[in-house]
CSV table of C-alpha atoms and ligand atoms in Angstrom, one decimal:
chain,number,residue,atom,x,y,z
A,1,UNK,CA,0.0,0.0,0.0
A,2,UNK,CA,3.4,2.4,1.0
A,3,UNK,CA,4.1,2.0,-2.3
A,4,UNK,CA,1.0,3.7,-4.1
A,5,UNK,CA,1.3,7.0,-1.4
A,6,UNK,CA,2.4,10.0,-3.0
A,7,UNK,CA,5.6,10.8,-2.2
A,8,UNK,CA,4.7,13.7,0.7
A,9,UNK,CA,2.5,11.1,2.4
A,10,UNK,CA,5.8,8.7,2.4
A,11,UNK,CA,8.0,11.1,3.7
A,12,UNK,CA,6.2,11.3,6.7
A,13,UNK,CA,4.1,8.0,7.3
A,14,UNK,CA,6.9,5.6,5.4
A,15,UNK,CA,8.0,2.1,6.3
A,16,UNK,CA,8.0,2.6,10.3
A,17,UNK,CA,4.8,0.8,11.8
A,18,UNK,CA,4.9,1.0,15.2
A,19,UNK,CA,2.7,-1.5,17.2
A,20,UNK,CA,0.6,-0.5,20.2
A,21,UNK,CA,2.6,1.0,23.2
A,22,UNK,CA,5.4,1.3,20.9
A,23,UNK,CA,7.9,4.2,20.2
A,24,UNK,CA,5.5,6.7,17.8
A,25,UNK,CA,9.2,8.1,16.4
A,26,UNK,CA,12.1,5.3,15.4
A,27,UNK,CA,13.6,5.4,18.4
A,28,UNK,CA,17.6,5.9,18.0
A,29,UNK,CA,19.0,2.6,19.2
A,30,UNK,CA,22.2,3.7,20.2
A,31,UNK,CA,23.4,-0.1,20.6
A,32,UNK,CA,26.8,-1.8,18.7
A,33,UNK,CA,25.3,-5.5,19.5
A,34,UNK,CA,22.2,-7.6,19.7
A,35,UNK,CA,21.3,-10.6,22.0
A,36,UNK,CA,20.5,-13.9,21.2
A,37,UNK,CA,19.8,-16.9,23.2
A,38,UNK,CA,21.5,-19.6,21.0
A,39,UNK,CA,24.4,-20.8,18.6
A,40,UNK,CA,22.1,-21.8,16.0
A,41,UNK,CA,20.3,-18.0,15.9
A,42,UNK,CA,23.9,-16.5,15.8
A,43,UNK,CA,25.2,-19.1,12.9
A,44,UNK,CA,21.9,-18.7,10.8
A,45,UNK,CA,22.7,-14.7,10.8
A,46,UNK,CA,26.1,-15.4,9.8
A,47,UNK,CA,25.3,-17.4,7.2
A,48,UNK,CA,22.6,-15.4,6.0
A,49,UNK,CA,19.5,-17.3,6.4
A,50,UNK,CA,17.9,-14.9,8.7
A,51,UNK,CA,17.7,-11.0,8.2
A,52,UNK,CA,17.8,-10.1,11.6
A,53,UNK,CA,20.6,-7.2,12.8
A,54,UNK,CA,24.4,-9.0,14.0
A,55,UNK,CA,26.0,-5.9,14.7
A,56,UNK,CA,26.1,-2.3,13.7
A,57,UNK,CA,28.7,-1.9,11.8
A,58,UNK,CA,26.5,-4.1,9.4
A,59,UNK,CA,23.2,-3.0,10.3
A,60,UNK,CA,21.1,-1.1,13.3
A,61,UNK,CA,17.3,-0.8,13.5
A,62,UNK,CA,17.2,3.2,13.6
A,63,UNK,CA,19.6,3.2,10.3
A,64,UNK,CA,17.4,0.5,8.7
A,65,UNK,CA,14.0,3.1,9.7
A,66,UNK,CA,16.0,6.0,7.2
A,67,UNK,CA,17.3,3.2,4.7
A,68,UNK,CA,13.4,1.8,4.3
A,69,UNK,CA,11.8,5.4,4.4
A,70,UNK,CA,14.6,6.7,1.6
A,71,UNK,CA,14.3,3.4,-0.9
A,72,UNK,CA,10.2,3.7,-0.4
A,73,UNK,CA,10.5,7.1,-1.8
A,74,UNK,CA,13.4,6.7,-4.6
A,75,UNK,CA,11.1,3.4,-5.5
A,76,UNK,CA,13.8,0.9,-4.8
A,77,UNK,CA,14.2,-2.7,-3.7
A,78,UNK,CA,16.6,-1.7,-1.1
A,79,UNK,CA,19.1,0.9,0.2
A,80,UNK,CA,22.4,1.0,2.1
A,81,UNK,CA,22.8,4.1,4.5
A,82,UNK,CA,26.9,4.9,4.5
A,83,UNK,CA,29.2,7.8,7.1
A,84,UNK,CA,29.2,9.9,4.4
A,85,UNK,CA,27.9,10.6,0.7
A,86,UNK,CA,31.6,9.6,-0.5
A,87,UNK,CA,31.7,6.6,0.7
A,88,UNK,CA,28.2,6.0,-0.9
A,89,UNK,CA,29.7,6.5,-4.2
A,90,UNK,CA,32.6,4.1,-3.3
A,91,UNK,CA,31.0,1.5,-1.6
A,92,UNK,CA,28.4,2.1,-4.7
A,93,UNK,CA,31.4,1.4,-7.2
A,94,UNK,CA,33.3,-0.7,-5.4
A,95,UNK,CA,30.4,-3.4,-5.0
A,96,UNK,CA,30.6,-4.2,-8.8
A,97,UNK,CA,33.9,-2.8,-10.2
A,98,UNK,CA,37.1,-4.0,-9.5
A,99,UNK,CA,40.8,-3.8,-10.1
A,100,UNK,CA,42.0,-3.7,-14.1
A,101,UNK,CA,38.1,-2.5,-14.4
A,102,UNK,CA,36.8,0.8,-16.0
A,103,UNK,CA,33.7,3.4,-15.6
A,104,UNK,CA,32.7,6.1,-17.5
A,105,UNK,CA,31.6,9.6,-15.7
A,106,UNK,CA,30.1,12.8,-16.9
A,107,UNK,CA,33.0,15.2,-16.3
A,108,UNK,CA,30.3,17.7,-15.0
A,109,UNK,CA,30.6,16.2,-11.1
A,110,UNK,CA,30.8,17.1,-7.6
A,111,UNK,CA,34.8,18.1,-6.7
A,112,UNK,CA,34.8,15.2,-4.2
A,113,UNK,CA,33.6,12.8,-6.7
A,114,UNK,CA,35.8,14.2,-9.3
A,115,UNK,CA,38.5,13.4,-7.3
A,116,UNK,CA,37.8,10.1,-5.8
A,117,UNK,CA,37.2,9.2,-9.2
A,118,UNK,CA,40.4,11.0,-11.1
A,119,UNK,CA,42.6,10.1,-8.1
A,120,UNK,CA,42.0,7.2,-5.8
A,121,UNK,CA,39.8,4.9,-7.8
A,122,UNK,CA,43.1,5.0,-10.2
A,123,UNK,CA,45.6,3.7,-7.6
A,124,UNK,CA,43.4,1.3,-6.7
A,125,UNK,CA,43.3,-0.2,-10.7
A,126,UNK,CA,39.8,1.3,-11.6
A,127,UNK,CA,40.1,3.6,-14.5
A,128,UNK,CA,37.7,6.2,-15.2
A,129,UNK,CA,36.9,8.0,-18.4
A,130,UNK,CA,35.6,11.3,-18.1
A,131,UNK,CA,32.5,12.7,-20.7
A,132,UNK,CA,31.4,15.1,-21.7
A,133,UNK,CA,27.4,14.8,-20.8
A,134,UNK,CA,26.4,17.1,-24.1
A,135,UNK,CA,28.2,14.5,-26.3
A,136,UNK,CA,26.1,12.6,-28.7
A,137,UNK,CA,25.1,8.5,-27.8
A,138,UNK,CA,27.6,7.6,-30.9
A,139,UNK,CA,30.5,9.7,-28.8
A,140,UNK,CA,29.7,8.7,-25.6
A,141,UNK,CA,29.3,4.5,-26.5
A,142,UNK,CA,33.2,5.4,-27.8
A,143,UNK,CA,34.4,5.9,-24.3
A,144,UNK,CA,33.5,2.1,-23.1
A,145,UNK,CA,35.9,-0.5,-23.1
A,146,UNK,CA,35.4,-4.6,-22.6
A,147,UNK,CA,36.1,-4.2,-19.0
A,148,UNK,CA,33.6,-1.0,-18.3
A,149,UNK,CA,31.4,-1.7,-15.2
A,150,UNK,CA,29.3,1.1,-15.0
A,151,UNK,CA,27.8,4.4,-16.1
A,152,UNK,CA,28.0,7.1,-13.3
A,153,UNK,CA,26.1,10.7,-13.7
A,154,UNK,CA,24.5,13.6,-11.7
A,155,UNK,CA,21.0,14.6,-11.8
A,156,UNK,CA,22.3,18.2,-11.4
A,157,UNK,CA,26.0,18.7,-12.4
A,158,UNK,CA,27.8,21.0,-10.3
A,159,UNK,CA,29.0,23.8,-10.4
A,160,UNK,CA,27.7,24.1,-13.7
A,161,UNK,CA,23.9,23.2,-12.9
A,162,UNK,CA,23.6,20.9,-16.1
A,163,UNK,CA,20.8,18.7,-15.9
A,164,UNK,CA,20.7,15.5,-16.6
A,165,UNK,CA,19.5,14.1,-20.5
A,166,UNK,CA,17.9,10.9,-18.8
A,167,UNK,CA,16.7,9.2,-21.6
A,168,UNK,CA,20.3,9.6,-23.7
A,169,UNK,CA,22.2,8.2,-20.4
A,170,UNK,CA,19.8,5.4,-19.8
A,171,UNK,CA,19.6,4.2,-23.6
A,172,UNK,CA,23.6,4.6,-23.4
A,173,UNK,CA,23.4,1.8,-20.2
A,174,UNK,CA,21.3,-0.1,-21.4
A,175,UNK,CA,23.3,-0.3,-25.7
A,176,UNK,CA,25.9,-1.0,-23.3
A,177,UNK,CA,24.8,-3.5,-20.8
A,178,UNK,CA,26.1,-2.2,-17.7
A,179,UNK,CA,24.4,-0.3,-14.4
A,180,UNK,CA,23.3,3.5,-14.6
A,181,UNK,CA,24.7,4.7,-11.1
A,182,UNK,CA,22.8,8.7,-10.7
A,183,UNK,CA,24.1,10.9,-7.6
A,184,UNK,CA,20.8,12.7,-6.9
A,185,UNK,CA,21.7,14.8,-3.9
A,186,UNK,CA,21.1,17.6,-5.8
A,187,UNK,CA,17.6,16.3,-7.4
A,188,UNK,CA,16.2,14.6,-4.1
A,189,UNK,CA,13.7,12.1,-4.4
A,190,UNK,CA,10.9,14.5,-4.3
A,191,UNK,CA,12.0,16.7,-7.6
A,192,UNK,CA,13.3,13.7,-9.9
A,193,UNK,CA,13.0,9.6,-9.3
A,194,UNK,CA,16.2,8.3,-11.2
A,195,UNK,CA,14.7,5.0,-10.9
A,196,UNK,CA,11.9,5.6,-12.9
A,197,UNK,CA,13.9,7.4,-15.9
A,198,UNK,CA,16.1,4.2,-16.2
A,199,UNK,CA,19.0,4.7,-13.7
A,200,UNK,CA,19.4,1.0,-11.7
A,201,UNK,CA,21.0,2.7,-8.7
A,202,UNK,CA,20.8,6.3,-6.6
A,203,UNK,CA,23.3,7.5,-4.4
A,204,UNK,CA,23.0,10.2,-2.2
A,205,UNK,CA,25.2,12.8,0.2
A,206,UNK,CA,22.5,12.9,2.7
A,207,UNK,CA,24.3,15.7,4.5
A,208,UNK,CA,22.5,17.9,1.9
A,209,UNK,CA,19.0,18.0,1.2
A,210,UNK,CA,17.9,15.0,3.1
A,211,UNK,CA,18.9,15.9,6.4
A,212,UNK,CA,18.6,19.4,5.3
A,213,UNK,CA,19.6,21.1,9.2
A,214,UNK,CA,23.1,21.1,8.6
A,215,UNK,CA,23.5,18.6,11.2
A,216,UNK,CA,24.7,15.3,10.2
A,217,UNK,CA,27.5,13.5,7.5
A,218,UNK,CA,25.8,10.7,5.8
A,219,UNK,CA,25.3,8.8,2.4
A,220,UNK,CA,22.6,6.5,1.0
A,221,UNK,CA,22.7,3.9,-1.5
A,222,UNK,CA,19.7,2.6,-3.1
A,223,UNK,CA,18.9,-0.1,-5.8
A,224,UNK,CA,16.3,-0.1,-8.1
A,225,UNK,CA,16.8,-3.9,-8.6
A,226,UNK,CA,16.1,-4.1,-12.1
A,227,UNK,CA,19.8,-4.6,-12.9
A,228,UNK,CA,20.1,-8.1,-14.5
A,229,UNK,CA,23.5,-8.9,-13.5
A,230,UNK,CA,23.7,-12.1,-15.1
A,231,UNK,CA,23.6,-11.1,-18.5
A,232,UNK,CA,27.4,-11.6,-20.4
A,233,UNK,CA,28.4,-12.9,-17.4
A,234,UNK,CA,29.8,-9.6,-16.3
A,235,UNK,CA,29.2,-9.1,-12.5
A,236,UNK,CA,31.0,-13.0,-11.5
A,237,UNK,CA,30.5,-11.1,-7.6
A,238,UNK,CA,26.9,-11.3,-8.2
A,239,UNK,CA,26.5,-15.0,-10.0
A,240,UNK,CA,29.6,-16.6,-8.6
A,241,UNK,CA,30.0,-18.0,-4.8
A,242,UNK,CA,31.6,-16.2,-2.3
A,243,UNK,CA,33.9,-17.7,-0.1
A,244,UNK,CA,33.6,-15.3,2.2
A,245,UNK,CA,30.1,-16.7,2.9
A,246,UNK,CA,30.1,-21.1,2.1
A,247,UNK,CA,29.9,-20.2,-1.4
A,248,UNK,CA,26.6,-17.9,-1.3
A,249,UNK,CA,25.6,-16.9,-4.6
A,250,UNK,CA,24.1,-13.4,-4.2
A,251,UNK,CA,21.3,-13.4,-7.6
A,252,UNK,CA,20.4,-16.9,-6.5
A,253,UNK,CA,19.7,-16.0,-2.8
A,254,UNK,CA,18.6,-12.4,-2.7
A,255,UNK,CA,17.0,-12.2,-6.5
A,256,UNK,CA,16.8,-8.2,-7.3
A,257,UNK,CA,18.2,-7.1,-4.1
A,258,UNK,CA,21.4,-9.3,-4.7
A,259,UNK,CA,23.3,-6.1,-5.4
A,260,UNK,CA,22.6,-4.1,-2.3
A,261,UNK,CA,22.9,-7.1,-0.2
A,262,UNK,CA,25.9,-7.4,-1.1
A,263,UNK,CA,27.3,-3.9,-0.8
A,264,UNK,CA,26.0,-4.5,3.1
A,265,UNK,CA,27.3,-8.1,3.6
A,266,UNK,CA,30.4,-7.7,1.8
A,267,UNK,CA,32.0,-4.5,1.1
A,268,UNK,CA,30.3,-2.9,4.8
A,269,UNK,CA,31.4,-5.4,6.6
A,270,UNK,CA,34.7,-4.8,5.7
A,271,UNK,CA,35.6,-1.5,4.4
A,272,UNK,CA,33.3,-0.1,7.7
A,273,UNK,CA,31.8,3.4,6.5
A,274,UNK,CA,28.4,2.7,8.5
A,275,UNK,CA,26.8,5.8,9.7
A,276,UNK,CA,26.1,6.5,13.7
A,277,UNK,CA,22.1,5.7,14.4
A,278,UNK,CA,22.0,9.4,15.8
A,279,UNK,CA,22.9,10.4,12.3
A,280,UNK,CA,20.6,8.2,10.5
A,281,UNK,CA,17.5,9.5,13.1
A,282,UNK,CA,18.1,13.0,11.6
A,283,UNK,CA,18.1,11.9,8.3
A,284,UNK,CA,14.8,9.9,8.8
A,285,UNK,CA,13.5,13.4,10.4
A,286,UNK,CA,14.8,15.1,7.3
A,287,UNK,CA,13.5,13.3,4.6
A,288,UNK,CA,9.8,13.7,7.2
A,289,UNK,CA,10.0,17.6,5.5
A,290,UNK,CA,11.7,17.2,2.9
A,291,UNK,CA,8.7,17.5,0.0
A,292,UNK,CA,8.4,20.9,1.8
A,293,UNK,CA,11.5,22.5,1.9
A,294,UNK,CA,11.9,21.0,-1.4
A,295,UNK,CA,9.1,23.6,-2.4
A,296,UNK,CA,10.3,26.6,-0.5
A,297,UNK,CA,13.7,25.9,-1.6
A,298,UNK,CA,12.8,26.1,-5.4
A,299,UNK,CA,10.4,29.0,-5.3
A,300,UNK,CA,12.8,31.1,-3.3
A,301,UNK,CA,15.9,30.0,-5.8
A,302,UNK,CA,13.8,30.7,-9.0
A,303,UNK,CA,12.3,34.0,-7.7
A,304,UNK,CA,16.4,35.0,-6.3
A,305,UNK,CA,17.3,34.2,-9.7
A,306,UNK,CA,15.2,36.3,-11.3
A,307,UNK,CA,16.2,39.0,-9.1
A,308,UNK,CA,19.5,38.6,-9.6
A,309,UNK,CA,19.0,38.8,-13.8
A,310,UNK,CA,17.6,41.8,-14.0
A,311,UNK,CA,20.3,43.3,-11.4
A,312,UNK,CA,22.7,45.9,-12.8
A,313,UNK,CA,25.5,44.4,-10.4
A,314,UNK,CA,25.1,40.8,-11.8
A,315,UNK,CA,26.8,40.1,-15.3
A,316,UNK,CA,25.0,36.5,-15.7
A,317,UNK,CA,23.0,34.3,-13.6
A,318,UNK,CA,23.6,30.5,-13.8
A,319,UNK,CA,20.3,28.7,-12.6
A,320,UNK,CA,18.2,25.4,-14.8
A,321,UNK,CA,14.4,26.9,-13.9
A,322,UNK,CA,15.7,30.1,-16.3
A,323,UNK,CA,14.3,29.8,-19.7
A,324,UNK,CA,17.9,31.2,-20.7
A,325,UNK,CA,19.3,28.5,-19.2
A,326,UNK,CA,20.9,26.2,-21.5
A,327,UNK,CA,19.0,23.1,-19.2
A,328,UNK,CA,15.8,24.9,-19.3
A,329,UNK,CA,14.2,22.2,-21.6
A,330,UNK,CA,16.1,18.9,-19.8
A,331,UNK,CA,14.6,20.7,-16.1
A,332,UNK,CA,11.3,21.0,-17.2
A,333,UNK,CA,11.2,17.5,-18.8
A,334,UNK,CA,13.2,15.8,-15.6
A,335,UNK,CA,13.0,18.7,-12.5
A,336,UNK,CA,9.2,19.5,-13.2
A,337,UNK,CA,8.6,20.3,-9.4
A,338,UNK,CA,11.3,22.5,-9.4
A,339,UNK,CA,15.1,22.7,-10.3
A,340,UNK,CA,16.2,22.7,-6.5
A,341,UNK,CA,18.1,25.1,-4.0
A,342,UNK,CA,21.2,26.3,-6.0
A,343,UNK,CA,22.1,29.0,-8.2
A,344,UNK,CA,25.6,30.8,-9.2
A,345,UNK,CA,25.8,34.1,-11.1
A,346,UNK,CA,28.7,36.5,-12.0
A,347,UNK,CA,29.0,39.5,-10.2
A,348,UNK,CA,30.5,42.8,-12.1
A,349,UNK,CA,34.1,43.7,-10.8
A,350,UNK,CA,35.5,39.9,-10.8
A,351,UNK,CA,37.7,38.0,-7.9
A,352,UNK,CA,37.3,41.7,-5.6
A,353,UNK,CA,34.0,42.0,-5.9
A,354,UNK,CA,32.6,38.4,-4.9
A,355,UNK,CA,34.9,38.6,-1.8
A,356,UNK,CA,33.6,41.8,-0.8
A,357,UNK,CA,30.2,40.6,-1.5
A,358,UNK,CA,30.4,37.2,-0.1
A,359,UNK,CA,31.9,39.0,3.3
A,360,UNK,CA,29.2,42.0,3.2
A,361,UNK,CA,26.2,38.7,3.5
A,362,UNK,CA,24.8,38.9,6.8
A,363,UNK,CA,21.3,36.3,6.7
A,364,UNK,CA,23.1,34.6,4.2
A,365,UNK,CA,26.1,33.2,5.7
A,366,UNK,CA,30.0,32.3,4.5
A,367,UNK,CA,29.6,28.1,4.4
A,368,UNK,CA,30.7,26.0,2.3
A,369,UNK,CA,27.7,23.6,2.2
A,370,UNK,CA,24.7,23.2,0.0
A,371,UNK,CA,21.1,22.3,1.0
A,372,UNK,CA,20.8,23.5,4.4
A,373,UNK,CA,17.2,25.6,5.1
A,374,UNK,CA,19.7,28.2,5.9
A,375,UNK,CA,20.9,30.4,3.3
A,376,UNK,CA,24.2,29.7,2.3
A,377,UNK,CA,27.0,32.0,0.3
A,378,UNK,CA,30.3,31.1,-1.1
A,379,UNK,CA,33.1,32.4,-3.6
A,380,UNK,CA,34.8,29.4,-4.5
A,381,UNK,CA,38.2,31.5,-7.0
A,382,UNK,CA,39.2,32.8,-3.1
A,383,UNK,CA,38.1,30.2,-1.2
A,384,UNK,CA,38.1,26.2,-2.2
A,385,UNK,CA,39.7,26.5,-5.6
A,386,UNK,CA,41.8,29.4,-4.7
A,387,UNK,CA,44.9,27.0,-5.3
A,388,UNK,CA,44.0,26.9,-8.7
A,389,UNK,CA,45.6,29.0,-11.0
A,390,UNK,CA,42.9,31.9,-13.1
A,391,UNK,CA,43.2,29.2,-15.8
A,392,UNK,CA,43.0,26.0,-13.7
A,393,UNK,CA,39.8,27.6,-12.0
A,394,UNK,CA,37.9,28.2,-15.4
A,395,UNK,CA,38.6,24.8,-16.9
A,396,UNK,CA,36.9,23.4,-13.9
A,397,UNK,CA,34.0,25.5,-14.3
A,398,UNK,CA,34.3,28.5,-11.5
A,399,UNK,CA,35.2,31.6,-12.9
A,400,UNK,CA,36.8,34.7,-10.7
A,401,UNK,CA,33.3,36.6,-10.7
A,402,UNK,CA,31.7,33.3,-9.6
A,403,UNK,CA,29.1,33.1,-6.6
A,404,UNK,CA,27.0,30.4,-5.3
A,405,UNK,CA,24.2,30.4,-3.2
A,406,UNK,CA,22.1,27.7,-1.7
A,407,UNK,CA,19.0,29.4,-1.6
A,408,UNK,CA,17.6,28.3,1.7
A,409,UNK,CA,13.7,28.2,3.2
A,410,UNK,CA,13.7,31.8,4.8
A,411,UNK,CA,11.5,34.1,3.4
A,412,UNK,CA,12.4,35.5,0.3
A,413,UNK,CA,12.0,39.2,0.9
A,414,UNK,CA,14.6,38.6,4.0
A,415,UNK,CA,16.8,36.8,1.4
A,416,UNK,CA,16.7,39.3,-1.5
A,417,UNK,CA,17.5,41.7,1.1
A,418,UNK,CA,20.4,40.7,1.8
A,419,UNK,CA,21.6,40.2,-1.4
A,420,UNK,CA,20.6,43.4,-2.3
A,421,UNK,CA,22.8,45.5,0.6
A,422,UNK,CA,25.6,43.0,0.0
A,423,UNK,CA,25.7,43.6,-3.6
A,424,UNK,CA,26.2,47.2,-3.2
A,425,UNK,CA,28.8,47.0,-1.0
A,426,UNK,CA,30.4,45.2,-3.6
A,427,UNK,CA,30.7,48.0,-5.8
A,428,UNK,CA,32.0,50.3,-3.9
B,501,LIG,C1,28.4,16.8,-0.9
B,501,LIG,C2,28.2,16.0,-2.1
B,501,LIG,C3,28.8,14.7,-2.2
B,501,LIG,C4,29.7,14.1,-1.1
B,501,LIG,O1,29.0,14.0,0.1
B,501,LIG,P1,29.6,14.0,1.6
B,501,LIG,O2,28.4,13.7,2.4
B,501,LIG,O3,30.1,15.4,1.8
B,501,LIG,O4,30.7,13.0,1.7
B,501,LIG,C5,28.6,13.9,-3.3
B,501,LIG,N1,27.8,14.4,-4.3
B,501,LIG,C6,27.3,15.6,-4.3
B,501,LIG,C7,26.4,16.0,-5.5
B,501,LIG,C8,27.5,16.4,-3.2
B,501,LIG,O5,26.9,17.7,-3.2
C-alpha cells in the first residue's frame, strides 16, 4: 500500500509501523550488539539465512528506519545508508567494479567525486573516463571498453547546474549492458526519481537535502533492482560464490536485491563506513519535510534568480528553472517540481568583488555547504579553488566573478535583502 502514497505522504508515514505502546518516532537505538539466546540463531545470521541485525557496523534498527523510508521514496528494492555521501559513491562502485576495471563519468561532477574518481579509484586499478554529458550517444558508446562496469552521472551537475539528458544516459546503459549509477543529492527524491527514468541505482550525500539542518555526514545507497546482473556474465561477484560466505551466490539468494545485499554483507562489513544511528535519526526526520522544503527551496531559488538577472551588479546568472538556461528544456522534462536550492551568477568587478560581497552577506552566511534551510553564500576562486591557477579555476567551471548560493527556506524578501545590501557594498 506504501508503495502507491504519494511521495509527501511517504516522507512522513513511510516504512515505520509501530505497534501498540510502541515508540510513535524510530527510536535511536544507540546499541553496537544484539542478543541472542543460542548458537544456531547467531550461525543462521552469519550465514545469511535470517535477516535479523548482527552488529552495527552491518546493520542497526534506527539506520534501517531511514534506509526503508529513503528506498520507499526513490522506489527501490533496497538501500544501504553509509558515514558519508563519499563513501556511498565508493561503496556504490566498489560493490561491482574491480581492479583492471573501468567506468565512464560525466566530467560535470561534484569536486569530491571528481577526485575520488580522477585520483583514488586510479591507484586502486579502476580507470575512469571522463565525458562530456552534451556529447552525442555515438561519442559517448566510444568511451566504453570490454572491461567498463558502469555508467555514473549527476542529476544536477555542479558547479555548472547541467541537468541530466535521462533518456540519452539510460539508452547509453542499457546499448551498453552495464548499471546507470545517478548521484541525486542535488535532485532529491521529491523533484526527480532516477529510478523511474532508467538509472538502476541512486546515491546520495544525505548531508545535503535530506537531512537538510546542517546537522549530520551521511550517504545513501539505493537499488532499483532491475539490474540483471547475469547477462554476459559480467558481475561473476553477483552470480559466482563467495567464499567469504560457504559459497553464497548473491542473484540466487537475494533475486533483485542481490546487489545491495551485497554492498552491506560484503564491502560494509569490511571496508566499515556505516553511519552512527543518531545520524541516520536526523536523516529519517529530514526526509519527514523534505517534499516541503523542497518547495520553498525552489520557489525562493527561482524567484532569487530572477532578481539577480535583471540586477545591474550581476553580469549573468547560472540557474536550470531560467528559460535562458541552456538546461531549461532537460529541467522542465526531468526537475518538473522544481530545479532545486542552487544557483551561481557572476557579479561585475570579478575576484574583488565576490569577496567583498560574499563577506558583506549577513542572513546569508559564508559556508561552504549546500542544502541547508539556511541560506548559504560562497566564492569558490578565493576560497576552495583558490589554489588553482585563473586558468586552472575556469577549466573546472568557476570563474573569478563566480558566486554560489544555496537558496535556503527563509522568506524571500529577507533573502533578496540581503543580497541586495551585499551587492552594493560590492561596488564600492
Ligand atoms: C556533498 C556531495 C557529495 C559528497 O557527500 P559528503 O556527504 O560530503 O561525503 C557527493 N555528491 C554531491 C552532489 C554532493 O553535493
Amino acid at each position: 500500500m506504501q508503495k502507491s502514497w504519494k511521495i509527501e505522504t511517504q516522507a512522513v508515514q513511510g516504512t515505520y509501523e509501530p505497534r501498540p505502546t510502541e515508540p510513535r518516532i524510530p527510536a535511536i537505538c544507540q546499541s553496537t550488539t544484539y542478543k541472542y539466546d543460542s548458537a544456531d540463531h547467531v550461525a543462521k545470521l552469519f550465514d545469511l539465512e535470517l535477516p535479523d541485525h548482527m552488529y552495527t557496523r552491518i546493520s542497526n534498527p534506527t539506520t534501517a528506519a531511514f534506509e526503508g523510508k529513503i528506498a520507499l521514496m526513490e522506489g527501490g528494492v533496497g538501500a544501504l545508508a553509509t558515514s558519508s555521501g563519499q563513501a556511498a559513491s565508493a561503496l556504490a562502485i566498489l560493490n561491482i567494479c574491480r581492479n583492471g576495471q573501468h567506468l565512464v563519468a560525466t566530467g560535470t561532477l561534484y569536486g569530491g567525486t571528481y577526485s575520488l574518481f580522477a585520483n583514488t579509484l586510479p591507484k586502486m586499478g579502476v580507470e575512469v573516463s571522463f565525458v562530456n554529458p552534451e556529447a552525442s550517444l555515438e561519442e559517448l558508446q566510444a568511451a566504453f571498453r570490454p572491461e567498463t562496469r558502469c555508467l555514473f552521472a549527476e542529476t544536477i551537475g555542479n558547479p555548472g547546474l547541467n541537468v541530466l539528458d535521462f533518456a540519452k544516459f539510460s539508452e547509453l546503459a542499457k546499448r551498453m549492458n552495464v548499471p546507470l549509477i545517478i548521484d541525486n543529492t542535488f535532485g532529491t527524491p521529491y523533484l526527480c526519481k532516477p529510478l523511474e527514468l532508467g538509472a538502476h541505482i541512486v546515491v546520495h550525500s544525505a548531508t545535503k537535502y535530506i537531512d537538510g539542518h546542517g546537522t549530520s555526514v551521511g550517504g545513501v545507497i539505493v537499488d532499483g533492482g532491475t539490474f540483471d546482473w547475469s547477462r554476459e556474465g559480467k558481475y561473476p561477484e553477483l552470480t559466482e560464490p563467495d567464499s567469504s560466505y560457504h559459497g553464497l551466490r548473491y542473484m540466487d539468494t537475494f533475486g533483485p536485491a542481490a546487489y545491495i545485499v551485497k554492498a552491506r554483507v560484503q564491502y560494509m562489513r569490511d571496508l566499515g563506513a556505516t553511519p552512527a544511528p543518531q545520524n541516520s535519526f536526523l536523516f529519517n526526520q529530514g526526509l519527514t519535510t523534505l517534499p516541503l522544503r523542497m518547495e520553498r527551496h525552489c520557489s525562493n531559488a527561482l524567484a532569487l534568480a530572477a532578481y539577480l538577472q535583471q540586477h545591474s551588479s550581476v553580469t549573468w546568472v547560472n540557474y536550470p528553472g531560467l528559460k535562458s538556461h541552456p538546461s531549461y528544456d532537460l529541467g522542465r522534462e526531468y526537475l518538473p517540481k522544481g530545479c532545486s536550492g542552487v544557483l551561481t551568477f557572476g557579479i561585475k568587478g570579478g575576484r574583488d568583488a565576490g569577496i567583498k560581497f560574499m563577506e558583506a552577506c549577513r542572513l546569508i552566511a559564508l559556508v561552504v555547504h549546500v542544502g541547508d534551510a539556511r541560506s548559504c553564500v560562497l566564492h569558490p576562486a578565493s576560497t576552495t579553488h583558490r589554489q588553482l591557477s585563473d586558468e586552472q579555476q575556469i577549466a573546472s567551471g568557476v570563474s573569478p566573478d563566480l558566486i554560489r548560493v544555496s537558496v535556503g527556506i527563509e522568506h524571500i524578501d529577507d533573502i533578496i535583502a540581503d543580497v541586495e545590501q551585499a551587492l552594493r557594498v560590492s561596488q564600492n
